[in-house]
mmCIF file of C-alpha atoms in Angstrom:
data_model
loop_
_atom_site.group_PDB
_atom_site.id
_atom_site.type_symbol
_atom_site.label_atom_id
_atom_site.label_comp_id
_atom_site.label_asym_id
_atom_site.label_seq_id
_atom_site.Cartn_x
_atom_site.Cartn_y
_atom_site.Cartn_z
ATOM 1 C CA GLY I 1 0.267 -0.047 0.265
ATOM 2 C CA ALA I 2 3.015 2.471 0.832
ATOM 3 C CA SER I 3 4.257 1.688 -2.727
ATOM 4 C CA VAL I 4 1.306 2.221 -4.540
ATOM 5 C CA LEU I 5 0.607 5.582 -2.626
ATOM 6 C CA LEU I 6 4.556 6.621 -2.845
ATOM 7 C CA LEU I 7 4.720 5.706 -7.103
ATOM 8 C CA ARG I 8 1.126 7.429 -7.475
ATOM 9 C CA ALA I 9 2.345 10.947 -5.773
ATOM 10 C CA CYS I 10 5.557 10.253 -8.018
ATOM 11 C CA LEU I 11 2.825 9.849 -11.243
ATOM 12 C CA ALA I 12 0.721 12.975 -9.985
ATOM 13 C CA LEU I 13 3.923 15.406 -10.331
ATOM 14 C CA LEU I 14 5.199 14.087 -13.239
ATOM 15 C CA ALA I 15 1.823 15.089 -14.561
ATOM 16 C CA SER I 16 1.498 17.562 -12.481
ATOM 17 C CA PRO I 17 0.347 20.842 -15.367
ATOM 18 C CA ILE I 18 -2.173 18.343 -15.773
ATOM 19 C CA TYR I 19 -3.780 18.692 -12.524
ATOM 20 C CA LEU I 20 -2.770 22.200 -12.171
ATOM 21 C CA LEU I 21 -5.291 22.514 -15.628
ATOM 22 C CA SER I 22 -7.929 20.333 -14.118
ATOM 23 C CA PHE I 23 -8.101 22.592 -10.963
ATOM 24 C CA LEU I 24 -8.740 25.564 -13.059
ATOM 25 C CA GLY I 25 -11.235 24.216 -14.338
ATOM 26 C CA MET I 26 -9.139 23.735 -18.076
ATOM 27 C CA TRP I 27 -8.247 20.166 -18.572
ATOM 28 C CA GLU I 28 -12.044 18.956 -19.326
ATOM 29 C CA PRO I 29 -12.959 20.854 -21.889
ATOM 30 C CA PHE I 30 -9.798 20.586 -23.444
ATOM 31 C CA CYS I 31 -9.582 16.998 -22.984
ATOM 32 C CA ARG I 32 -13.217 16.619 -24.357
ATOM 33 C CA LYS I 33 -12.393 18.458 -27.444
ATOM 34 C CA ILE I 34 -8.795 18.124 -28.493
ATOM 35 C CA PHE I 35 -6.372 16.174 -26.677
ATOM 36 C CA PHE I 36 -9.307 12.677 -25.652
ATOM 37 C CA PRO I 37 -10.371 12.170 -29.273
ATOM 38 C CA PHE I 38 -6.853 12.476 -30.953
ATOM 39 C CA ILE I 39 -5.609 10.676 -28.454
ATOM 40 C CA LEU I 40 -7.766 7.132 -28.382
ATOM 41 C CA GLU I 41 -7.819 7.909 -32.294
ATOM 42 C CA LYS I 42 -3.968 7.118 -31.747
ATOM 43 C CA ILE I 43 -4.365 4.043 -29.358
ATOM 44 C CA GLY I 44 -7.294 2.846 -31.675
ATOM 45 C CA VAL I 45 -4.787 1.831 -34.255
ATOM 46 C CA VAL I 46 -2.938 -0.072 -32.196
ATOM 47 C CA HIS I 47 -5.324 -1.503 -30.351
ATOM 48 C CA ASP I 48 -7.811 -2.496 -33.373
ATOM 49 C CA LYS I 49 -4.068 -4.444 -34.557
ATOM 50 C CA LYS I 50 -3.940 -6.108 -31.407
ATOM 51 C CA SER I 51 -7.431 -7.391 -30.738
ATOM 52 C CA LYS I 52 -8.553 -8.019 -34.603
ATOM 53 C CA LYS I 53 -8.711 -11.075 -34.721
ATOM 54 C CA HIS I 54 -11.347 -11.400 -31.797
ATOM 55 C CA LYS I 55 -13.638 -8.408 -33.184
ATOM 56 C CA GLN I 56 -13.592 -10.307 -35.673
ATOM 57 C CA GLU I 57 -13.855 -13.802 -33.914
ATOM 58 C CA LEU I 58 -17.159 -12.066 -31.767
ATOM 59 C CA PHE I 59 -18.931 -10.596 -34.588
ATOM 60 C CA ARG I 60 -19.066 -13.444 -36.256
ATOM 61 C CA ASN I 61 -22.317 -14.624 -35.200
ATOM 62 C CA LEU I 62 -23.980 -11.444 -35.862
ATOM 63 C CA PRO I 63 -26.307 -11.730 -39.310
ATOM 64 C CA ASP I 64 -27.924 -14.664 -37.198
ATOM 65 C CA PHE I 65 -30.271 -12.396 -34.831
ATOM 66 C CA ARG I 66 -31.733 -10.286 -37.460
ATOM 67 C CA GLY I 67 -35.310 -9.104 -36.089
ATOM 68 C CA PRO I 68 -38.329 -11.168 -38.011
ATOM 69 C CA SER I 69 -38.120 -8.514 -41.146
ATOM 70 C CA GLY I 70 -34.348 -9.904 -41.762
ATOM 71 C CA GLU I 71 -32.730 -6.549 -41.150
ATOM 72 C CA LEU I 72 -30.302 -6.504 -38.333
ATOM 73 C CA ARG I 73 -30.731 -3.221 -36.865
ATOM 74 C CA LEU I 74 -27.692 -1.993 -34.480
ATOM 75 C CA LEU I 75 -26.912 0.296 -31.790
ATOM 76 C CA GLU I 76 -22.969 0.690 -30.730
ATOM 77 C CA ILE I 77 -22.309 2.519 -27.532
ATOM 78 C CA GLY I 78 -19.695 4.729 -27.210
ATOM 79 C CA THR I 79 -18.821 4.907 -31.330
ATOM 80 C CA GLY I 80 -16.202 7.319 -31.040
ATOM 81 C CA SER I 81 -14.212 6.682 -34.414
ATOM 82 C CA GLY I 82 -16.024 3.803 -35.816
ATOM 83 C CA SER I 83 -13.207 1.434 -35.861
ATOM 84 C CA ASN I 84 -15.453 -1.535 -35.283
ATOM 85 C CA PHE I 85 -17.684 -0.628 -38.585
ATOM 86 C CA GLN I 86 -15.539 -3.004 -40.411
ATOM 87 C CA PHE I 87 -16.264 -5.863 -38.825
ATOM 88 C CA TYR I 88 -20.085 -5.112 -39.585
ATOM 89 C CA PRO I 89 -22.429 -7.556 -41.880
ATOM 90 C CA PRO I 90 -23.718 -5.578 -45.122
ATOM 91 C CA GLY I 91 -26.265 -3.914 -45.145
ATOM 92 C CA CYS I 92 -26.470 -3.680 -41.421
ATOM 93 C CA LYS I 93 -28.517 -0.478 -39.907
ATOM 94 C CA VAL I 94 -26.467 1.496 -37.238
ATOM 95 C CA THR I 95 -26.872 4.074 -34.782
ATOM 96 C CA CYS I 96 -24.522 6.054 -33.683
ATOM 97 C CA SER I 97 -23.850 6.825 -30.448
ATOM 98 C CA ASP I 98 -20.797 8.997 -27.553
ATOM 99 C CA ILE I 99 -21.354 11.015 -24.827
ATOM 100 C CA ASN I 100 -18.653 12.637 -26.943
ATOM 101 C CA PRO I 101 -19.521 14.413 -30.205
ATOM 102 C CA ASN I 102 -15.865 15.565 -31.125
ATOM 103 C CA PHE I 103 -15.391 12.506 -32.037
ATOM 104 C CA GLN I 104 -16.701 13.527 -35.809
ATOM 105 C CA GLU I 105 -14.663 13.825 -38.131
ATOM 106 C CA SER I 106 -12.606 10.961 -37.985
ATOM 107 C CA LEU I 107 -16.179 9.351 -37.781
ATOM 108 C CA SER I 108 -17.071 10.772 -41.182
ATOM 109 C CA ARG I 109 -13.584 8.898 -42.554
ATOM 110 C CA SER I 110 -14.853 5.707 -41.234
ATOM 111 C CA MET I 111 -18.610 6.003 -42.326
ATOM 112 C CA LYS I 112 -16.474 6.448 -46.199
ATOM 113 C CA LYS I 113 -14.734 3.759 -45.743
ATOM 114 C CA ASN I 114 -16.931 0.589 -45.086
ATOM 115 C CA GLN I 115 -19.886 2.598 -47.139
ATOM 116 C CA HIS I 116 -21.586 -2.019 -46.699
ATOM 117 C CA LEU I 117 -23.605 -0.015 -43.429
ATOM 118 C CA HIS I 118 -26.734 2.556 -43.486
ATOM 119 C CA TYR I 119 -25.940 4.944 -40.709
ATOM 120 C CA GLU I 120 -28.873 5.488 -39.123
ATOM 121 C CA ARG I 121 -28.030 8.659 -37.086
ATOM 122 C CA PHE I 122 -25.682 9.800 -34.764
ATOM 123 C CA LEU I 123 -26.894 9.886 -31.016
ATOM 124 C CA VAL I 124 -25.014 12.393 -28.686
ATOM 125 C CA ALA I 125 -25.964 10.300 -25.496
ATOM 126 C CA ALA I 126 -24.229 8.704 -22.388
ATOM 127 C CA GLY I 127 -24.582 4.933 -21.476
ATOM 128 C CA GLU I 128 -26.147 4.990 -18.735
ATOM 129 C CA ASP I 129 -29.780 7.534 -20.620
ATOM 130 C CA LEU I 130 -30.841 6.526 -23.729
ATOM 131 C CA HIS I 131 -33.981 7.552 -23.330
ATOM 132 C CA GLN I 132 -33.851 9.004 -27.460
ATOM 133 C CA VAL I 133 -33.711 5.216 -28.557
ATOM 134 C CA PRO I 134 -37.144 3.033 -28.325
ATOM 135 C CA SER I 135 -37.415 -0.219 -25.616
ATOM 136 C CA GLY I 136 -37.185 -3.449 -27.954
ATOM 137 C CA SER I 137 -35.594 -1.485 -31.123
ATOM 138 C CA VAL I 138 -32.587 -2.925 -32.004
ATOM 139 C CA ASP I 139 -31.045 -6.618 -32.937
ATOM 140 C CA ALA I 140 -27.786 -5.512 -31.273
ATOM 141 C CA VAL I 141 -25.815 -3.851 -29.398
ATOM 142 C CA VAL I 142 -22.266 -3.283 -29.485
ATOM 143 C CA CYS I 143 -19.404 -1.657 -27.161
ATOM 144 C CA THR I 144 -15.932 -1.954 -26.681
ATOM 145 C CA LEU I 145 -13.875 0.286 -24.193
ATOM 146 C CA VAL I 146 -16.274 2.195 -23.057
ATOM 147 C CA LEU I 147 -18.006 -0.031 -20.170
ATOM 148 C CA CYS I 148 -14.073 1.456 -17.913
ATOM 149 C CA SER I 149 -15.578 5.413 -18.450
ATOM 150 C CA VAL I 150 -18.750 5.044 -17.975
ATOM 151 C CA SER I 151 -20.206 6.724 -15.108
ATOM 152 C CA SER I 152 -22.639 3.431 -13.628
ATOM 153 C CA VAL I 153 -21.660 -0.029 -15.384
ATOM 154 C CA GLY I 154 -25.362 -1.188 -13.919
ATOM 155 C CA SER I 155 -27.539 1.543 -15.254
ATOM 156 C CA THR I 156 -25.410 1.418 -18.823
ATOM 157 C CA LEU I 157 -26.236 -2.546 -18.353
ATOM 158 C CA ARG I 158 -30.145 -1.986 -17.568
ATOM 159 C CA GLU I 159 -30.368 0.217 -20.189
ATOM 160 C CA VAL I 160 -28.897 -2.236 -22.923
ATOM 161 C CA LEU I 161 -31.349 -4.809 -22.249
ATOM 162 C CA ARG I 162 -34.549 -1.995 -22.466
ATOM 163 C CA VAL I 163 -33.260 -1.445 -25.901
ATOM 164 C CA LEU I 164 -32.758 -4.776 -26.940
ATOM 165 C CA ARG I 165 -35.557 -6.696 -28.659
ATOM 166 C CA PRO I 166 -36.384 -10.087 -27.267
ATOM 167 C CA GLY I 167 -33.223 -12.633 -28.173
ATOM 168 C CA GLY I 168 -31.386 -9.585 -29.040
ATOM 169 C CA ALA I 169 -27.884 -9.403 -27.863
ATOM 170 C CA PHE I 170 -25.335 -7.068 -26.349
ATOM 171 C CA TYR I 171 -21.577 -7.852 -27.501
ATOM 172 C CA PHE I 172 -19.027 -6.851 -25.272
ATOM 173 C CA LEU I 173 -14.849 -6.007 -25.741
ATOM 174 C CA GLU I 174 -12.950 -3.860 -22.846
ATOM 175 C CA HIS I 175 -10.075 -4.093 -20.940
ATOM 176 C CA VAL I 176 -10.712 -4.941 -17.253
ATOM 177 C CA ALA I 177 -8.700 -5.424 -13.921
ATOM 178 C CA ALA I 178 -5.618 -7.892 -13.424
ATOM 179 C CA GLU I 179 -5.534 -10.394 -10.867
ATOM 180 C CA HIS I 180 -4.573 -9.030 -7.817
ATOM 181 C CA SER I 181 -1.953 -10.808 -6.982
ATOM 182 C CA SER I 182 -0.342 -9.961 -9.710
ATOM 183 C CA TRP I 183 2.351 -6.815 -10.981
ATOM 184 C CA LYS I 184 -0.073 -6.019 -13.566
ATOM 185 C CA TYR I 185 -2.918 -5.280 -10.572
ATOM 186 C CA PHE I 186 0.060 -2.960 -8.741
ATOM 187 C CA TRP I 187 0.779 -1.118 -11.869
ATOM 188 C CA GLN I 188 -3.117 -0.373 -12.453
ATOM 189 C CA GLN I 189 -2.949 0.019 -8.800
ATOM 190 C CA VAL I 190 -0.373 3.121 -8.717
ATOM 191 C CA CYS I 191 -2.130 4.753 -12.139
ATOM 192 C CA TYR I 192 -5.305 4.468 -11.645
ATOM 193 C CA PRO I 193 -5.648 8.263 -10.227
ATOM 194 C CA THR I 194 -3.885 10.247 -13.438
ATOM 195 C CA TRP I 195 -4.758 7.836 -15.499
ATOM 196 C CA LYS I 196 -8.490 8.247 -14.926
ATOM 197 C CA LEU I 197 -8.160 12.528 -15.035
ATOM 198 C CA VAL I 198 -6.144 12.212 -18.254
ATOM 199 C CA PHE I 199 -8.165 9.772 -19.958
ATOM 200 C CA ALA I 200 -11.503 11.488 -19.752
ATOM 201 C CA GLY I 201 -13.015 9.089 -16.628
ATOM 202 C CA CYS I 202 -11.112 6.021 -17.827
ATOM 203 C CA CYS I 203 -10.963 3.537 -14.206
ATOM 204 C CA LEU I 204 -8.463 0.564 -15.286
ATOM 205 C CA THR I 205 -9.367 -2.278 -12.092
ATOM 206 C CA ARG I 206 -13.649 -2.415 -12.687
ATOM 207 C CA GLU I 207 -14.157 -5.847 -12.592
ATOM 208 C CA LEU I 208 -16.710 -5.897 -15.460
ATOM 209 C CA TRP I 209 -17.202 -9.410 -15.671
ATOM 210 C CA LYS I 210 -19.045 -9.597 -12.082
ATOM 211 C CA ASN I 211 -21.421 -6.819 -13.275
ATOM 212 C CA LEU I 212 -22.615 -8.676 -16.726
ATOM 213 C CA GLU I 213 -22.732 -11.559 -14.394
ATOM 214 C CA GLU I 214 -25.650 -9.962 -12.234
ATOM 215 C CA ALA I 215 -26.675 -7.991 -15.320
ATOM 216 C CA LYS I 216 -29.818 -10.732 -15.762
ATOM 217 C CA PHE I 217 -29.019 -12.060 -19.566
ATOM 218 C CA SER I 218 -30.984 -15.323 -20.205
ATOM 219 C CA GLU I 219 -27.977 -16.536 -21.662
ATOM 220 C CA LEU I 220 -23.804 -15.022 -21.179
ATOM 221 C CA LYS I 221 -20.813 -16.237 -23.092
ATOM 222 C CA ILE I 222 -17.515 -14.058 -21.486
ATOM 223 C CA GLN I 223 -13.806 -15.196 -22.924
ATOM 224 C CA HIS I 224 -10.425 -13.213 -20.144
ATOM 225 C CA ILE I 225 -8.011 -12.879 -22.826
ATOM 226 C CA SER I 226 -4.870 -10.506 -23.292
ATOM 227 C CA VAL I 227 -4.370 -7.387 -25.538
ATOM 228 C CA ALA I 228 -0.962 -6.750 -24.891
ATOM 229 C CA LEU I 229 -0.387 -2.277 -25.971
ATOM 230 C CA PRO I 230 3.319 -1.008 -25.482
ATOM 231 C CA TRP I 231 3.923 0.620 -21.717
ATOM 232 C CA MET I 232 0.039 1.175 -21.052
ATOM 233 C CA PRO I 233 -1.816 -1.120 -17.743
ATOM 234 C CA ILE I 234 -4.164 -2.241 -19.462
ATOM 235 C CA GLU I 235 -3.631 -5.568 -20.898
ATOM 236 C CA PRO I 236 -6.168 -7.765 -19.353
ATOM 237 C CA HIS I 237 -9.600 -8.134 -21.144
ATOM 238 C CA ILE I 238 -12.806 -9.462 -21.598
ATOM 239 C CA VAL I 239 -14.429 -10.023 -25.216
ATOM 240 C CA GLY I 240 -17.388 -12.040 -25.076
ATOM 241 C CA TYR I 241 -22.315 -11.482 -25.250
ATOM 242 C CA GLY I 242 -24.837 -12.032 -23.576
ATOM 243 C CA VAL I 243 -28.410 -12.505 -24.854
ATOM 244 C CA LYS I 244 -31.751 -10.924 -23.707
#
């Protein structure tokens, strides 16, 4: 515990300009509008390469969840720059949502690259409040690298279940807490406060598989995997889907 606190203090000292900007109320607007969209796009390129095979396998059965009309209506929570579009089946009707509206430039580029999809609309909405989406109106919900930063995982999953039709599926790929006895978890604890500040509320030590197991899915498939990124404490991941 003492080692964690000491190293946290050292890291906070290194990041003191950001802490100062946060104290002055200047960091959050700058982070949301400029820094986070920029850095997330750069990190996303590396993460997409590392996780591509996992995503291909994850989304392989998406067509199985088409609705009675034969269409696949999909809602993505935290769409960001649209890195998942390439994995969705042709003709899929996609509704994009994100709490941060400042991804438009990179999102537009992804849409142009993935014209096999039909883009319905873009919603500025938090995962905990999807009131703009009618209950039981979508066949699939996708959420990747988002549950780490929502203010309430439980509320987000309740919204997911609300908007899904019976028999619809929730797809996820998220970084999670490492084993508590591991060095990876030690460094997650060290980095936690500064990481959360710098990366717009991203929490390193959430045990998201527990939240998913507590949610009311009729079927749940979870796999623990490793997605290693250089010098980043987010290697442990979970991937899978739950059926309403």
